[in-house]
Amino acid sequence: NAGVTQTPKFQVLKTGQSMTLQCAQDMNHNSMYWYRQDPGMGLRLIYYSASEGTTDKGEVPNGYNVSRLNKREFSLRLESAAPSQTSVYFCASSEKLAGSEQFFGPGTRLTVL
Amino acid sequence: EDQVTQSPEALRLQEGESSSLNCSYTVSGLRGLFWYRQDPGKGPEFLFTLYSAGEEKEKERLKATLTKKESFLHITAPKPEDSATYLCAVQASGSWGKLQFGAGTQVVVTP
């Protein structure tokens, strides 16, 4: 049972480049999430997917898009990266949207030059 | 607006020196309060969920308690392996389930 996996672990982009962060979970969870973590700001929700086939904006969605590919996989895309998107990105999943704990992946450390 | 404040920001303990971390919260109604542990370079690891005032949960040297306005994470006789950042998050009732995280308390336990 791998839990939540993310690829890549590290990435360096130049301003304006695009990339997709991949996330998969093997816990048969319905809900999945993308967060970013910046020093002193805590974890902030970018997008979430309550269940397969649905996605919704979180607290800081600008500059990002997501795809819930199937029940297991939830990807995050940066279409035109900006230095302000330099951060650590975490994917998480939970059994249901409300009332259940979220389990996090190991993170992707992204630097945009 | 839901708010979560953790204190202190950082805590340095000697091995065996017990202490408590505080998580103060403001929500319209609490569905659940969650504690996580995060090691450097890793994702948050789930520790506890508390649902109602008066509830307590324990795991090894950690004990979490909940009142109507705050939660405490007590670390009893800590060991160096307890060094980590501890995160608190709240989920408001009536919301779709969004977690509001605090900024965390960084704990360092020295031998």
CSV table of C-alpha atoms in Angstrom, one decimal:
chain,number,residue,atom,x,y,z
A,1,ASN,CA,0.0,0.0,0.0
A,2,ALA,CA,1.9,3.1,-1.3
A,3,GLY,CA,-0.8,5.6,-0.1
A,4,VAL,CA,-0.4,8.8,-2.0
A,5,THR,CA,2.4,9.1,-4.6
A,6,GLN,CA,3.5,12.2,-6.4
A,7,THR,CA,5.8,12.8,-9.4
A,8,PRO,CA,8.2,14.5,-9.8
A,9,LYS,CA,9.9,15.1,-6.5
A,10,PHE,CA,11.8,18.2,-7.7
A,11,GLN,CA,11.4,20.4,-10.7
A,12,VAL,CA,13.0,23.6,-12.0
A,13,LEU,CA,11.1,25.7,-14.6
A,14,LYS,CA,11.8,28.9,-16.4
A,15,THR,CA,9.1,31.6,-16.4
A,16,GLY,CA,6.5,30.8,-19.0
A,17,GLN,CA,7.1,27.1,-19.2
A,18,SER,CA,4.4,24.6,-18.5
A,19,MET,CA,4.3,21.4,-16.5
A,20,THR,CA,2.0,18.8,-15.0
A,21,LEU,CA,2.3,17.4,-11.5
A,22,GLN,CA,1.0,13.9,-11.1
A,23,CYS,CA,-0.7,12.4,-8.1
A,24,ALA,CA,-2.1,8.9,-7.5
A,25,GLN,CA,-3.7,7.2,-4.5
A,26,ASP,CA,-4.3,3.5,-3.9
A,27,MET,CA,-6.7,3.8,-0.8
A,28,ASN,CA,-9.9,3.8,-2.9
A,29,HIS,CA,-10.6,7.3,-1.6
A,30,ASN,CA,-13.3,9.4,-3.2
A,31,SER,CA,-11.9,12.9,-2.6
A,32,MET,CA,-8.5,14.4,-3.7
A,33,TYR,CA,-6.8,17.7,-3.1
A,34,TRP,CA,-3.9,19.9,-4.2
A,35,TYR,CA,-2.2,22.2,-1.7
A,36,ARG,CA,0.7,24.5,-1.8
A,37,GLN,CA,2.9,25.2,1.2
A,38,ASP,CA,4.9,28.4,1.6
A,39,PRO,CA,7.1,29.5,4.6
A,40,GLY,CA,5.0,31.1,7.3
A,41,MET,CA,1.7,30.7,5.3
A,42,GLY,CA,0.6,27.2,6.1
A,43,LEU,CA,-1.0,24.9,3.7
A,44,ARG,CA,-3.4,26.5,1.2
A,45,LEU,CA,-5.8,24.6,-1.0
A,46,ILE,CA,-5.5,25.1,-4.7
A,47,TYR,CA,-8.2,22.8,-6.1
A,48,TYR,CA,-10.1,19.8,-4.9
A,49,SER,CA,-12.1,16.9,-6.4
A,50,ALA,CA,-15.0,15.7,-4.3
A,51,SER,CA,-15.4,12.6,-6.4
A,52,GLU,CA,-14.5,11.2,-9.8
A,53,GLY,CA,-15.7,13.6,-12.5
A,54,THR,CA,-15.9,16.7,-10.4
A,55,THR,CA,-13.4,19.5,-9.6
A,56,ASP,CA,-13.7,22.8,-7.7
A,57,LYS,CA,-11.6,25.8,-6.9
A,58,GLY,CA,-10.0,26.2,-3.5
A,59,GLU,CA,-8.4,29.2,-1.9
A,60,VAL,CA,-5.7,30.0,-4.5
A,61,PRO,CA,-6.6,28.6,-7.9
A,62,ASN,CA,-5.3,31.3,-10.2
A,63,GLY,CA,-2.6,30.1,-12.6
A,64,TYR,CA,-3.5,26.4,-12.2
A,65,ASN,CA,-5.7,23.8,-13.8
A,66,VAL,CA,-6.6,20.3,-12.6
A,67,SER,CA,-7.8,17.0,-14.1
A,68,ARG,CA,-9.4,14.1,-12.2
A,69,LEU,CA,-8.4,11.4,-14.6
A,70,ASN,CA,-10.1,8.6,-12.8
A,71,LYS,CA,-10.7,7.7,-9.1
A,72,ARG,CA,-7.0,7.1,-8.5
A,73,GLU,CA,-5.4,10.0,-10.3
A,74,PHE,CA,-5.6,13.8,-9.9
A,75,SER,CA,-3.2,16.0,-11.8
A,76,LEU,CA,-2.2,19.7,-11.4
A,77,ARG,CA,-1.1,21.7,-14.4
A,78,LEU,CA,0.8,25.0,-14.6
A,79,GLU,CA,0.1,26.5,-18.0
A,80,SER,CA,2.6,29.4,-17.8
A,81,ALA,CA,4.7,29.2,-14.7
A,82,ALA,CA,5.6,32.3,-12.7
A,83,PRO,CA,8.1,32.9,-10.0
A,84,SER,CA,5.2,33.3,-7.5
A,85,GLN,CA,4.4,29.7,-8.1
A,86,THR,CA,7.7,28.6,-6.5
A,87,SER,CA,6.5,26.4,-3.7
A,88,VAL,CA,6.1,22.9,-2.3
A,89,TYR,CA,3.0,21.2,-3.7
A,90,PHE,CA,1.2,18.4,-1.9
A,91,CYS,CA,-1.5,16.1,-3.1
A,92,ALA,CA,-3.9,14.6,-0.5
A,93,SER,CA,-6.8,12.2,-0.5
A,94,SER,CA,-9.7,11.3,1.9
A,95,GLU,CA,-12.5,8.8,2.0
A,96,LYS,CA,-15.1,11.5,1.7
A,97,LEU,CA,-15.1,15.3,1.4
A,98,ALA,CA,-16.3,16.2,4.9
A,99,GLY,CA,-15.5,14.6,8.3
A,100,SER,CA,-12.6,12.4,7.3
A,101,GLU,CA,-8.9,12.9,7.6
A,102,GLN,CA,-6.8,13.7,4.6
A,103,PHE,CA,-3.7,11.7,3.8
A,104,PHE,CA,-0.8,13.5,2.1
A,105,GLY,CA,1.8,12.6,-0.5
A,106,PRO,CA,5.5,13.3,-0.2
A,107,GLY,CA,5.4,16.6,-2.1
A,108,THR,CA,6.9,18.2,-5.2
A,109,ARG,CA,9.4,21.0,-4.7
A,110,LEU,CA,9.0,23.4,-7.6
A,111,THR,CA,11.3,26.3,-8.4
A,112,VAL,CA,10.4,28.8,-11.1
A,113,LEU,CA,13.2,31.0,-12.3
B,1,GLU,CA,-13.9,33.6,8.4
B,2,ASP,CA,-12.4,30.5,9.8
B,3,GLN,CA,-9.0,31.1,11.6
B,4,VAL,CA,-6.4,28.9,13.1
B,5,THR,CA,-3.5,30.2,15.2
B,6,GLN,CA,-0.8,28.0,16.6
B,7,SER,CA,1.6,28.9,19.4
B,8,PRO,CA,4.4,29.0,20.0
B,9,GLU,CA,5.9,29.2,16.5
B,10,ALA,CA,9.0,27.2,17.7
B,11,LEU,CA,9.8,25.2,20.8
B,12,ARG,CA,13.1,23.8,21.9
B,13,LEU,CA,12.9,21.0,24.5
B,14,GLN,CA,15.4,18.8,26.3
B,15,GLU,CA,14.8,15.1,26.0
B,16,GLY,CA,12.3,14.2,28.7
B,17,GLU,CA,11.0,17.7,29.2
B,18,SER,CA,7.2,17.6,28.7
B,19,SER,CA,5.4,20.5,27.1
B,20,SER,CA,2.2,21.6,25.3
B,21,LEU,CA,1.4,23.1,21.9
B,22,ASN,CA,-1.6,25.3,21.5
B,23,CYS,CA,-4.1,25.6,18.6
B,24,SER,CA,-6.7,28.3,18.9
B,25,TYR,CA,-9.5,28.4,16.4
B,26,THR,CA,-12.5,30.4,15.3
B,27,VAL,CA,-15.1,28.7,13.2
B,28,SER,CA,-18.8,29.0,12.8
B,29,GLY,CA,-19.2,25.5,14.0
B,30,LEU,CA,-16.7,22.7,14.3
B,31,ARG,CA,-17.0,19.5,12.4
B,32,GLY,CA,-13.5,18.3,13.3
B,33,LEU,CA,-10.0,19.3,14.4
B,34,PHE,CA,-7.0,17.5,13.0
B,35,TRP,CA,-3.4,17.2,14.1
B,36,TYR,CA,-0.6,16.4,11.7
B,37,ARG,CA,3.1,15.9,12.1
B,38,GLN,CA,5.5,17.1,9.3
B,39,ASP,CA,9.1,16.1,9.0
B,40,PRO,CA,11.5,18.3,6.9
B,41,GLY,CA,11.1,17.5,3.2
B,42,LYS,CA,8.1,15.3,3.7
B,43,GLY,CA,4.3,15.5,3.6
B,44,PRO,CA,2.1,15.9,6.7
B,45,GLU,CA,1.4,12.7,8.5
B,46,PHE,CA,-2.0,12.3,10.1
B,47,LEU,CA,-2.0,12.0,13.9
B,48,PHE,CA,-5.5,12.7,15.4
B,49,THR,CA,-9.0,13.8,14.8
B,50,LEU,CA,-11.1,15.4,17.6
B,51,TYR,CA,-14.8,16.1,17.1
B,52,SER,CA,-16.2,17.6,20.3
B,53,ALA,CA,-15.2,19.5,23.3
B,54,GLY,CA,-13.8,17.3,26.1
B,55,GLU,CA,-12.5,14.7,23.7
B,56,GLU,CA,-9.0,13.3,24.2
B,57,LYS,CA,-6.8,11.0,22.1
B,58,GLU,CA,-3.4,9.5,22.7
B,59,LYS,CA,-0.7,8.0,20.7
B,60,GLU,CA,2.6,7.0,22.3
B,61,ARG,CA,4.0,10.2,23.9
B,62,LEU,CA,1.4,12.5,22.3
B,63,LYS,CA,-2.0,13.4,23.7
B,64,ALA,CA,-4.5,15.8,22.0
B,65,THR,CA,-7.3,17.5,23.8
B,66,LEU,CA,-10.1,19.8,22.7
B,67,THR,CA,-12.1,22.6,24.2
B,68,LYS,CA,-14.7,24.9,22.5
B,69,LYS,CA,-12.0,27.4,21.5
B,70,GLU,CA,-8.7,25.6,21.4
B,71,SER,CA,-6.8,22.3,21.2
B,72,PHE,CA,-3.6,21.3,23.0
B,73,LEU,CA,-1.1,18.7,21.9
B,74,HIS,CA,0.8,17.5,24.9
B,75,ILE,CA,4.2,15.9,24.4
B,76,THR,CA,5.2,13.8,27.4
B,77,ALA,CA,8.8,12.9,28.0
B,78,PRO,CA,9.8,13.7,24.4
B,79,LYS,CA,12.6,12.0,22.5
B,80,PRO,CA,14.7,13.4,19.7
B,81,GLU,CA,12.6,11.5,17.2
B,82,ASP,CA,9.6,13.7,18.2
B,83,SER,CA,11.3,16.6,16.5
B,84,ALA,CA,9.0,17.8,13.7
B,85,THR,CA,6.6,20.6,12.8
B,86,TYR,CA,3.1,19.9,14.2
B,87,LEU,CA,0.2,21.3,12.2
B,88,CYS,CA,-3.4,21.9,13.4
B,89,ALA,CA,-6.3,22.2,11.0
B,90,VAL,CA,-10.1,22.7,11.5
B,91,GLN,CA,-13.0,21.7,9.4
B,92,ALA,CA,-16.2,23.8,9.8
B,93,SER,CA,-19.6,22.3,9.9
B,94,GLY,CA,-21.9,23.5,7.1
B,95,SER,CA,-18.9,23.8,4.8
B,96,TRP,CA,-18.0,21.3,2.1
B,97,GLY,CA,-15.2,20.0,4.2
B,98,LYS,CA,-12.4,22.5,3.6
B,99,LEU,CA,-9.5,22.2,6.0
B,100,GLN,CA,-8.1,25.5,7.4
B,101,PHE,CA,-4.5,25.0,8.5
B,102,GLY,CA,-2.5,26.8,11.1
B,103,ALA,CA,1.1,27.8,10.3
B,104,GLY,CA,2.5,25.1,12.6
B,105,THR,CA,4.8,24.7,15.6
B,106,GLN,CA,8.3,23.6,15.0
B,107,VAL,CA,9.5,21.4,17.8
B,108,VAL,CA,13.2,20.5,18.3
B,109,VAL,CA,14.1,17.9,21.0
B,110,THR,CA,17.7,17.8,22.0
B,111,PRO,CA,19.4,14.8,23.7
